[in-house]
DNA sequence: TGTACATCAGTGAACGCGCGTTCACTGATGTAC
DNA sequence: TGTACATCAGTGAACGCGCGTTCACTGATGTAC
């Protein structure tokens, strides 16, 4: 064994992280393998020792957000007793729609940074994207009592609001709109989490 | 004047419509000028007689959705007395989140088909995208009484729900999710339009 | 303990291809006479 | 009425460039003896 066994895994992880950032900034097609490898401190040629294709790396980069994201980092830095599921959900809404995240594309969730890119990609990136959605739904669904028959639907609503608000805010050029769309989404999402009754048509 | 005066304008409109469809299908960077011109029944070389750059065409294609879209067409085909603003808004929600539209990428709103593409584009496409958002907000805002201080905020909520639900539905691979995210968005949007009181945190 | 070796992560040149844009040209059209 | 002409929308070859992927090679490392 010429290199320490964890050596290749570390390099691989470095490439994925570099790719995640570069894809967030410029999208899938606009980033070259050359640039990703350079950003990871490597050169073009080694790429295919780690991934079978650019698209396979794309799927890995999307999926990697589940385990490494600003929300997890915030929780890891959190002191004191662990927050309740409901408090956790509130924190996620606030963070997701915050000015800090809007202004920092590198940290964007793939749901915000890459929706139309992934929609046109192959099955592997789309499956990875689906996993990220399900992960987010799960955090919100747990915020409601286990006997709440509408918990799943409410979680879906909150995800819709967070994603819709951020996708529009980050694309639109009108500053007022960039703030208001997120403010409306935040207020409604927090209202749903607070348990306000939602009358709903069937 | 060698050609009828409206000749060039017609060709230009044909190029924009071809571009709109191709961009919806494959995104901005993945479509070549060659393909757009072929789709419009023309050849590569003439492109720069009509547009200064590919990006300028992109902005035109996004903006063109405001005047030519499935909703306008449905209204034009509508018989009988003109629907009330509220009925109009309900129709838009239903159509926007419908299975028919989800399955027909050519007819997608740019907010759904191109969010991350446009976000990374220049000012002109982003301004065009902003106009489409404002247009949609306007349709919903008019659905509420003029003295409703929250009309604007409610319109923003509905747009967030429609865009969030569709963006996720069209990217995700899990069929249940593709249906449920839109169903949740639809129910909530219609509930807001029906005037159910929304208690909201400040 | 020291040395030759096998391994394989990483290198960088090269291949084949397609793109946005430019440009000299063509030819269908309406107009001047 | 008929013909020569000026216009300019449309053509297609060419330019310069960058990409995803392949491949023969390098050289740092742990191991065998």
Short mmCIF file of C-alpha atoms (C1' of nucleotides) in Angstrom, two decimals:
data_model
loop_
_atom_site.label_atom_id
_atom_site.label_comp_id
_atom_site.label_asym_id
_atom_site.label_seq_id
_atom_site.Cartn_x
_atom_site.Cartn_y
_atom_site.Cartn_z
CA UNK A 1 0.00 0.00 0.00
CA UNK A 2 1.92 2.98 -1.29
CA UNK A 3 -0.11 5.71 0.39
CA UNK A 4 -1.89 5.78 3.77
CA UNK A 5 -5.31 4.16 3.23
CA UNK A 6 -7.24 7.31 4.11
CA UNK A 7 -5.20 9.43 1.71
CA UNK A 8 -7.37 8.85 -1.35
CA UNK A 9 -10.59 9.29 0.63
CA UNK A 10 -9.39 12.65 1.88
CA UNK A 11 -8.49 13.82 -1.60
CA UNK A 12 -11.85 12.63 -2.85
CA UNK A 13 -13.64 14.59 -0.12
CA UNK A 14 -11.59 17.67 -1.00
CA UNK A 15 -12.63 17.40 -4.65
CA UNK A 16 -16.31 17.03 -3.68
CA UNK A 17 -16.18 20.10 -1.46
CA UNK A 18 -14.40 22.14 -4.13
CA UNK A 19 -16.99 20.99 -6.67
CA UNK A 20 -19.91 21.84 -4.39
CA UNK A 21 -18.66 25.41 -4.02
CA UNK A 22 -17.85 25.88 -7.70
CA UNK A 23 -21.18 24.40 -8.85
CA UNK A 24 -23.01 26.69 -6.43
CA UNK A 25 -21.22 29.70 -7.87
CA UNK A 26 -21.44 28.97 -11.57
CA UNK A 27 -23.68 25.95 -12.21
CA UNK A 28 -22.91 22.53 -13.58
CA UNK A 29 -22.00 23.21 -17.19
CA UNK A 30 -20.17 26.45 -16.52
CA UNK A 31 -17.55 24.84 -14.28
CA UNK A 32 -14.78 22.82 -15.89
CA UNK A 33 -13.15 19.79 -14.30
CA UNK A 34 -9.92 21.74 -14.63
CA UNK A 35 -11.27 24.51 -12.38
CA UNK A 36 -12.63 22.10 -9.79
CA UNK A 37 -9.34 20.23 -9.56
CA UNK A 38 -7.39 23.47 -9.37
CA UNK A 39 -9.69 24.67 -6.58
CA UNK A 40 -8.94 21.41 -4.77
CA UNK A 41 -5.18 21.92 -5.25
CA UNK A 42 -4.83 19.21 -7.90
CA UNK A 43 -4.53 18.91 -11.66
CA UNK A 44 -6.95 17.83 -14.36
CA UNK A 45 -5.57 14.38 -15.03
CA UNK A 46 -6.26 12.78 -11.67
CA UNK A 47 -9.98 13.37 -11.80
CA UNK A 48 -10.95 10.03 -13.31
CA UNK A 49 -9.10 8.14 -10.58
CA UNK A 50 -11.85 9.38 -8.25
CA UNK A 51 -15.05 9.72 -10.31
CA UNK A 52 -16.34 7.99 -13.45
CA UNK A 53 -17.70 11.24 -14.92
CA UNK A 54 -18.42 14.89 -14.22
CA UNK A 55 -22.08 14.05 -13.63
CA UNK A 56 -21.22 11.47 -10.97
CA UNK A 57 -19.28 14.17 -9.13
CA UNK A 58 -22.27 16.45 -9.49
CA UNK A 59 -24.50 13.95 -7.69
CA UNK A 60 -21.92 13.55 -4.91
CA UNK A 61 -21.62 17.31 -4.53
CA UNK A 62 -25.39 17.74 -4.17
CA UNK A 63 -25.65 14.86 -1.72
CA UNK A 64 -22.72 16.15 0.35
CA UNK A 65 -24.83 19.12 1.45
CA UNK A 66 -26.89 16.82 3.68
CA UNK A 67 -23.95 16.09 5.95
CA UNK A 68 -22.05 19.35 5.61
CA UNK A 69 -24.09 22.56 5.70
CA UNK A 70 -24.39 25.78 7.72
CA UNK A 71 -27.29 24.37 9.76
CA UNK A 72 -25.33 21.31 10.96
CA UNK A 73 -22.38 23.56 11.73
CA UNK A 74 -24.58 25.91 13.76
CA UNK A 75 -25.97 22.94 15.71
CA UNK A 76 -22.49 21.55 16.36
CA UNK A 77 -21.44 24.95 17.79
CA UNK A 78 -24.63 25.11 19.87
CA UNK A 79 -24.10 24.98 23.63
CA UNK A 80 -26.44 23.95 26.41
CA UNK A 81 -29.25 21.39 26.24
CA UNK A 82 -30.27 20.19 22.76
CA UNK A 83 -33.12 22.26 21.30
CA UNK A 84 -36.57 20.73 20.86
CA UNK A 85 -37.57 19.57 17.36
CA UNK A 86 -39.83 22.61 17.10
CA UNK A 87 -37.06 25.01 18.12
CA UNK A 88 -34.79 23.27 15.62
CA UNK A 89 -37.34 23.78 12.86
CA UNK A 90 -37.69 27.46 13.75
CA UNK A 91 -33.91 27.86 13.66
CA UNK A 92 -33.75 26.22 10.24
CA UNK A 93 -36.43 28.55 8.82
CA UNK A 94 -34.66 31.62 10.20
CA UNK A 95 -31.26 30.52 8.93
CA UNK A 96 -32.50 29.31 5.56
CA UNK A 97 -34.15 32.62 4.75
CA UNK A 98 -31.54 34.85 6.41
CA UNK A 99 -29.66 37.71 4.76
CA UNK A 100 -26.39 35.98 5.62
CA UNK A 101 -27.23 32.92 3.58
CA UNK A 102 -28.73 34.94 0.71
CA UNK A 103 -25.46 36.84 0.47
CA UNK A 104 -23.20 33.79 0.58
CA UNK A 105 -23.74 31.63 -2.50
CA UNK A 106 -21.04 29.17 -1.42
CA UNK A 107 -23.25 28.11 1.47
CA UNK A 108 -26.51 27.88 -0.44
CA UNK A 109 -28.57 24.75 -0.27
CA UNK A 110 -28.59 22.97 -3.67
CA UNK A 111 -32.37 23.42 -3.72
CA UNK A 112 -31.69 27.15 -4.07
CA UNK A 113 -28.41 27.19 -5.94
CA UNK A 114 -29.10 24.54 -8.58
CA UNK A 115 -32.80 23.81 -9.17
CA UNK A 116 -32.95 24.18 -12.95
CA UNK A 117 -29.47 22.71 -13.37
CA UNK A 118 -30.36 19.53 -11.53
CA UNK A 119 -33.79 19.26 -13.18
CA UNK A 120 -32.02 18.89 -16.52
CA UNK A 121 -29.33 16.55 -15.23
CA UNK A 122 -29.39 12.74 -15.14
CA UNK A 123 -31.00 10.46 -12.58
CA UNK A 124 -28.11 10.43 -10.13
CA UNK A 125 -28.04 14.19 -9.46
CA UNK A 126 -31.83 14.28 -9.34
CA UNK A 127 -31.92 11.46 -6.81
CA UNK A 128 -29.37 13.30 -4.70
CA UNK A 129 -31.52 16.42 -4.89
CA UNK A 130 -34.55 14.37 -3.82
CA UNK A 131 -32.63 13.15 -0.78
CA UNK A 132 -31.91 16.72 0.26
CA UNK A 133 -35.61 17.61 -0.02
CA UNK A 134 -36.61 14.57 2.04
CA UNK A 135 -34.02 15.43 4.64
CA UNK A 136 -35.41 18.93 4.99
CA UNK A 137 -39.00 17.66 5.12
CA UNK A 138 -37.99 15.34 7.92
CA UNK A 139 -36.63 18.14 10.11
CA UNK A 140 -39.90 20.06 9.76
CA UNK A 141 -42.22 17.07 10.13
CA UNK A 142 -40.67 16.20 13.49
CA UNK A 143 -41.59 19.67 14.78
CA UNK A 144 -45.24 18.61 15.00
CA UNK A 145 -46.86 16.20 17.48
CA UNK A 146 -46.71 12.57 16.35
CA UNK A 147 -50.51 12.42 16.24
CA UNK A 148 -50.77 15.42 13.92
CA UNK A 149 -52.21 13.94 10.73
CA UNK A 150 -51.21 17.05 8.84
CA UNK A 151 -47.58 17.06 9.97
CA UNK A 152 -46.29 15.86 6.62
CA UNK A 153 -48.37 18.37 4.68
CA UNK A 154 -47.26 21.21 6.93
CA UNK A 155 -43.64 20.23 6.45
CA UNK A 156 -44.18 20.31 2.70
CA UNK A 157 -45.69 23.77 2.94
CA UNK A 158 -42.74 25.09 4.89
CA UNK A 159 -40.26 23.66 2.41
CA UNK A 160 -42.23 25.19 -0.46
CA UNK A 161 -42.15 28.57 1.26
CA UNK A 162 -38.44 28.43 2.08
CA UNK A 163 -37.43 27.29 -1.40
CA UNK A 164 -39.84 29.56 -3.26
CA UNK A 165 -38.84 32.60 -1.22
CA UNK A 166 -35.13 32.05 -1.61
CA UNK A 167 -35.16 31.04 -5.27
CA UNK A 168 -37.02 34.21 -6.17
CA UNK A 169 -35.08 36.46 -3.79
CA UNK A 170 -31.74 35.38 -5.14
CA UNK A 171 -32.69 35.87 -8.79
CA UNK A 172 -34.70 39.06 -8.70
CA UNK A 173 -32.92 42.43 -9.04
CA UNK A 174 -35.38 44.62 -7.14
CA UNK A 175 -34.00 44.99 -3.57
CA UNK A 176 -37.43 45.40 -1.92
CA UNK A 177 -38.62 42.17 -3.49
CA UNK A 178 -35.48 40.33 -2.36
CA UNK A 179 -36.36 41.20 1.23
CA UNK A 180 -40.15 41.00 1.13
CA UNK A 181 -40.49 37.61 -0.54
CA UNK A 182 -38.35 36.08 2.20
CA UNK A 183 -40.09 38.01 4.97
CA UNK A 184 -43.49 36.76 3.81
CA UNK A 185 -42.22 33.18 3.61
CA UNK A 186 -40.58 33.39 7.04
CA UNK A 187 -43.69 34.79 8.75
CA UNK A 188 -45.95 32.14 7.26
CA UNK A 189 -43.56 29.26 7.95
CA UNK A 190 -43.13 30.32 11.58
CA UNK A 191 -46.88 30.71 11.88
CA UNK A 192 -47.39 27.15 10.70
CA UNK A 193 -44.72 25.92 13.12
CA UNK A 194 -46.42 27.84 15.95
CA UNK A 195 -49.44 25.63 15.35
CA UNK A 196 -51.93 28.21 14.12
CA UNK A 197 -54.87 26.31 12.73
CA UNK A 198 -54.85 26.11 8.98
CA UNK A 199 -58.21 25.77 7.36
CA UNK A 200 -57.64 24.04 4.08
CA UNK A 201 -59.81 23.22 1.08
CA UNK A 202 -59.88 19.58 0.15
CA UNK B 1 -37.40 49.19 -48.64
CA UNK B 2 -36.52 45.76 -50.00
CA UNK B 3 -38.75 43.67 -47.69
CA UNK B 4 -42.19 44.44 -46.24
CA UNK B 5 -41.59 46.51 -43.10
CA UNK B 6 -43.08 43.90 -40.73
CA UNK B 7 -40.96 41.11 -42.20
CA UNK B 8 -37.98 41.58 -39.90
CA UNK B 9 -40.20 41.99 -36.84
CA UNK B 10 -41.93 38.70 -37.61
CA UNK B 11 -38.64 36.86 -38.00
CA UNK B 12 -37.42 38.39 -34.77
CA UNK B 13 -40.54 37.20 -32.94
CA UNK B 14 -40.07 33.72 -34.41
CA UNK B 15 -36.49 33.59 -33.12
CA UNK B 16 -37.60 34.71 -29.63
CA UNK B 17 -40.31 32.05 -29.47
CA UNK B 18 -37.92 29.34 -30.67
CA UNK B 19 -35.38 30.50 -28.09
CA UNK B 20 -37.93 30.51 -25.28
CA UNK B 21 -38.83 26.89 -25.98
CA UNK B 22 -35.23 25.71 -26.37
CA UNK B 23 -34.05 27.54 -23.24
CA UNK B 24 -36.92 26.00 -21.28
CA UNK B 25 -35.90 22.54 -22.45
CA UNK B 26 -32.15 22.72 -22.03
CA UNK B 27 -31.15 25.91 -20.23
CA UNK B 28 -29.21 28.91 -21.42
CA UNK B 29 -25.70 27.53 -21.90
CA UNK B 30 -26.79 24.16 -23.28
CA UNK B 31 -28.56 25.66 -26.27
CA UNK B 32 -26.49 26.94 -29.18
CA UNK B 33 -27.44 29.84 -31.40
CA UNK B 34 -27.24 27.35 -34.24
CA UNK B 35 -30.01 25.23 -32.67
CA UNK B 36 -32.23 28.21 -31.95
CA UNK B 37 -31.95 29.51 -35.49
CA UNK B 38 -32.56 26.06 -36.94
CA UNK B 39 -35.64 25.72 -34.71
CA UNK B 40 -36.84 29.04 -36.13
CA UNK B 41 -36.21 27.84 -39.69
CA UNK B 42 -33.16 30.01 -40.23
CA UNK B 43 -29.37 29.67 -40.25
CA UNK B 44 -26.69 30.70 -37.82
CA UNK B 45 -25.35 33.71 -39.67
CA UNK B 46 -28.41 35.93 -39.51
CA UNK B 47 -28.63 35.95 -35.74
CA UNK B 48 -26.62 39.11 -35.19
CA UNK B 49 -28.87 41.07 -37.53
CA UNK B 50 -31.54 40.68 -34.82
CA UNK B 51 -29.78 40.57 -31.45
CA UNK B 52 -26.48 41.98 -30.18
CA UNK B 53 -25.67 38.81 -28.21
CA UNK B 54 -27.01 35.49 -26.99
CA UNK B 55 -27.65 37.00 -23.56
CA UNK B 56 -29.79 39.80 -25.06
CA UNK B 57 -31.94 37.13 -26.69
CA UNK B 58 -32.15 35.36 -23.35
CA UNK B 59 -33.63 38.45 -21.70
CA UNK B 60 -36.14 38.83 -24.55
CA UNK B 61 -37.14 35.18 -24.28
CA UNK B 62 -37.77 35.46 -20.53
CA UNK B 63 -39.72 38.68 -20.93
CA UNK B 64 -41.80 37.26 -23.79
CA UNK B 65 -43.53 34.92 -21.35
CA UNK B 66 -45.43 37.85 -19.87
CA UNK B 67 -47.37 38.42 -23.08
CA UNK B 68 -47.49 34.87 -24.43
CA UNK B 69 -48.25 32.10 -21.90
CA UNK B 70 -50.78 29.33 -21.26
CA UNK B 71 -52.71 31.52 -18.81
CA UNK B 72 -53.25 34.33 -21.31
CA UNK B 73 -54.22 31.78 -23.93
CA UNK B 74 -56.76 30.19 -21.59
CA UNK B 75 -58.24 33.60 -20.85
CA UNK B 76 -58.45 34.45 -24.54
CA UNK B 77 -60.37 31.21 -25.15
CA UNK B 78 -62.63 31.92 -22.17
CA UNK B 79 -66.27 32.55 -23.02
CA UNK B 80 -68.96 34.36 -21.13
CA UNK B 81 -68.53 37.33 -18.78
CA UNK B 82 -64.96 38.14 -17.66
CA UNK B 83 -64.05 36.38 -14.38
CA UNK B 84 -63.57 38.38 -11.21
CA UNK B 85 -59.98 39.12 -10.11
CA UNK B 86 -60.37 36.49 -7.39
CA UNK B 87 -61.60 33.84 -9.82
CA UNK B 88 -58.72 34.78 -12.10
CA UNK B 89 -56.25 34.27 -9.29
CA UNK B 90 -57.75 30.88 -8.43
CA UNK B 91 -57.52 29.85 -12.07
CA UNK B 92 -53.89 30.88 -12.19
CA UNK B 93 -53.03 28.84 -9.09
CA UNK B 94 -54.79 25.76 -10.45
CA UNK B 95 -53.18 26.06 -13.86
CA UNK B 96 -49.72 26.93 -12.55
CA UNK B 97 -49.57 23.85 -10.33
CA UNK B 98 -51.42 21.51 -12.69
CA UNK B 99 -50.17 18.14 -13.95
CA UNK B 100 -50.54 19.39 -17.51
CA UNK B 101 -48.06 22.21 -17.00
CA UNK B 102 -45.67 20.05 -14.97
CA UNK B 103 -45.54 17.61 -17.86
CA UNK B 104 -45.03 20.22 -20.58
CA UNK B 105 -41.68 21.93 -20.13
CA UNK B 106 -42.15 24.03 -23.26
CA UNK B 107 -44.96 25.90 -21.51
CA UNK B 108 -43.22 26.37 -18.16
CA UNK B 109 -42.98 29.79 -16.64
CA UNK B 110 -39.34 30.99 -16.62
CA UNK B 111 -39.58 31.19 -12.82
CA UNK B 112 -39.83 27.38 -12.87
CA UNK B 113 -37.80 26.48 -15.93
CA UNK B 114 -34.80 28.78 -15.45
CA UNK B 115 -34.32 30.02 -11.87
CA UNK B 116 -30.68 29.09 -11.35
CA UNK B 117 -29.80 29.86 -14.96
CA UNK B 118 -31.14 33.39 -14.75
CA UNK B 119 -29.67 33.97 -11.28
CA UNK B 120 -26.20 33.51 -12.77
CA UNK B 121 -26.92 35.55 -15.90
CA UNK B 122 -26.36 39.26 -16.44
CA UNK B 123 -28.57 42.16 -15.43
CA UNK B 124 -30.83 42.09 -18.49
CA UNK B 125 -32.13 38.54 -18.04
CA UNK B 126 -32.49 39.09 -14.29
CA UNK B 127 -34.50 42.27 -14.88
CA UNK B 128 -36.73 40.38 -17.28
CA UNK B 129 -37.21 37.66 -14.65
CA UNK B 130 -38.09 40.34 -12.09
CA UNK B 131 -40.76 41.69 -14.41
CA UNK B 132 -42.34 38.24 -14.66
CA UNK B 133 -42.44 37.97 -10.86
CA UNK B 134 -44.00 41.41 -10.52
CA UNK B 135 -46.56 40.55 -13.15
CA UNK B 136 -47.59 37.42 -11.27
CA UNK B 137 -47.69 39.28 -7.94
CA UNK B 138 -50.01 41.82 -9.54
CA UNK B 139 -52.55 39.19 -10.62
CA UNK B 140 -52.71 37.84 -7.08
CA UNK B 141 -52.70 41.19 -5.29
CA UNK B 142 -55.77 42.30 -7.24
CA UNK B 143 -57.66 39.29 -5.91
CA UNK B 144 -57.93 40.97 -2.50
CA UNK B 145 -60.05 43.97 -1.51
CA UNK B 146 -58.32 47.29 -2.12
CA UNK B 147 -58.43 48.09 1.61
CA UNK B 148 -56.65 44.83 2.52
CA UNK B 149 -53.35 46.03 3.99
CA UNK B 150 -51.93 42.54 3.66
CA UNK B 151 -52.88 42.08 -0.02
CA UNK B 152 -49.29 42.52 -1.18
CA UNK B 153 -47.94 40.11 1.42
CA UNK B 154 -50.56 37.50 0.58
CA UNK B 155 -49.72 37.77 -3.10
CA UNK B 156 -46.06 37.19 -2.23
CA UNK B 157 -46.99 34.12 -0.22
CA UNK B 158 -48.95 32.64 -3.09
CA UNK B 159 -46.12 33.24 -5.55
CA UNK B 160 -43.67 31.63 -3.11
CA UNK B 161 -45.93 28.60 -2.81
CA UNK B 162 -46.48 28.23 -6.55
CA UNK B 163 -42.82 28.64 -7.42
CA UNK B 164 -41.50 26.53 -4.54
CA UNK B 165 -43.94 23.72 -5.20
CA UNK B 166 -43.28 23.58 -8.91
CA UNK B 167 -39.51 23.99 -8.73
CA UNK B 168 -39.27 21.07 -6.33
CA UNK B 169 -41.88 18.93 -8.10
CA UNK B 170 -40.18 19.20 -11.42
CA UNK B 171 -36.71 18.33 -10.11
CA UNK B 172 -37.47 15.56 -7.63
CA UNK B 173 -37.60 11.93 -8.83
CA UNK B 174 -39.99 10.52 -6.22
CA UNK B 175 -43.48 10.49 -7.81
CA UNK B 176 -45.36 10.93 -4.52
CA UNK B 177 -43.33 14.02 -3.74
CA UNK B 178 -43.96 15.45 -7.20
CA UNK B 179 -47.68 15.32 -6.50
CA UNK B 180 -47.79 16.16 -2.80
CA UNK B 181 -45.60 19.24 -2.86
CA UNK B 182 -47.89 20.80 -5.43
CA UNK B 183 -51.06 19.65 -3.66
CA UNK B 184 -49.90 21.26 -0.42
CA UNK B 185 -49.02 24.49 -2.21
CA UNK B 186 -52.33 24.55 -4.07
CA UNK B 187 -54.44 23.99 -0.96
CA UNK B 188 -52.65 26.70 0.97
CA UNK B 189 -52.70 29.21 -1.88
CA UNK B 190 -56.44 28.68 -2.45
CA UNK B 191 -57.02 28.98 1.28
CA UNK B 192 -55.26 32.34 1.32
CA UNK B 193 -57.28 33.47 -1.71
CA UNK B 194 -60.49 32.35 0.04
CA UNK B 195 -59.70 34.91 2.71
CA UNK B 196 -59.07 32.63 5.66
CA UNK B 197 -57.59 34.77 8.41
CA UNK B 198 -53.88 34.40 8.66
CA UNK B 199 -52.41 35.00 12.05
CA UNK B 200 -48.86 36.07 11.45
CA UNK B 201 -45.89 36.79 13.69
CA UNK B 202 -44.40 40.24 13.29
"C1'" DT C 1 19.14 -1.11 9.71
"C1'" DG C 2 19.33 -0.25 4.81
"C1'" DT C 3 18.11 -0.76 0.02
"C1'" DA C 4 15.53 -2.19 -4.19
"C1'" DC C 5 11.05 -2.56 -5.58
"C1'" DA C 6 5.96 -2.54 -6.53
"C1'" DT C 7 2.09 0.36 -6.19
"C1'" DC C 8 -0.93 3.81 -7.62
"C1'" DA C 9 -2.27 8.93 -6.73
"C1'" DG C 10 -1.28 12.53 -9.39
"C1'" DT C 11 0.61 14.88 -13.89
"C1'" DG C 12 0.10 17.26 -18.22
"C1'" DA C 13 -0.09 16.74 -23.20
"C1'" DA C 14 -3.25 15.41 -26.63
"C1'" DC C 15 -7.80 14.12 -29.00
"C1'" DG C 16 -12.10 15.20 -30.93
"C1'" DC C 17 -15.66 18.22 -30.66
"C1'" DG C 18 -18.76 22.19 -30.39
"C1'" DC C 19 -19.50 26.93 -29.31
"C1'" DG C 20 -20.21 32.41 -29.79
"C1'" DT C 21 -19.11 35.55 -32.96
"C1'" DT C 22 -17.43 37.68 -37.45
"C1'" DC C 23 -17.51 38.50 -42.22
"C1'" DA C 24 -17.67 38.51 -47.21
"C1'" DC C 25 -21.23 37.13 -49.96
"C1'" DT C 26 -26.11 36.00 -52.10
"C1'" DG C 27 -30.47 36.81 -53.72
"C1'" DA C 28 -35.38 38.21 -52.95
"C1'" DT C 29 -37.73 42.34 -52.85
"C1'" DG C 30 -39.71 47.17 -53.62
"C1'" DT C 31 -38.58 51.38 -56.15
"C1'" DA C 32 -36.98 54.73 -59.64
"C1'" DC C 33 -37.23 55.84 -64.09
"C1'" DT D 1 -45.72 48.68 -68.43
"C1'" DG D 2 -41.08 47.06 -68.12
"C1'" DT D 3 -36.35 46.96 -66.62
"C1'" DA D 4 -32.10 48.12 -63.97
"C1'" DC D 5 -30.87 48.99 -59.48
"C1'" DA D 6 -30.19 49.65 -54.38
"C1'" DT D 7 -31.22 47.52 -50.13
"C1'" DC D 8 -30.56 44.43 -46.50
"C1'" DA D 9 -32.38 39.80 -44.47
"C1'" DG D 10 -30.35 35.69 -44.67
"C1'" DT D 11 -26.20 32.40 -45.78
"C1'" DG D 12 -22.38 29.48 -44.54
"C1'" DA D 13 -17.39 29.25 -44.00
"C1'" DA D 14 -13.99 30.53 -40.80
"C1'" DC D 15 -11.73 32.19 -36.30
"C1'" DG D 16 -10.27 31.52 -31.75
"C1'" DC D 17 -11.24 29.24 -27.79
"C1'" DG D 18 -12.37 25.94 -24.15
"C1'" DC D 19 -14.28 21.64 -22.77
"C1'" DG D 20 -14.75 16.33 -21.14
"C1'" DT D 21 -12.12 12.59 -21.49
"C1'" DT D 22 -7.95 9.54 -22.42
"C1'" DC D 23 -3.40 8.05 -21.81
"C1'" DA D 24 1.49 7.29 -21.20
"C1'" DC D 25 4.22 8.80 -17.69
"C1'" DT D 26 6.21 10.38 -12.89
"C1'" DG D 27 7.45 10.08 -8.33
"C1'" DA D 28 6.17 9.67 -3.32
"C1'" DT D 29 5.25 6.08 -0.39
"C1'" DG D 30 5.11 1.57 2.38
"C1'" DT D 31 6.97 -3.09 2.09
"C1'" DA D 32 9.95 -7.15 1.31
"C1'" DC D 33 14.14 -8.88 2.10
#
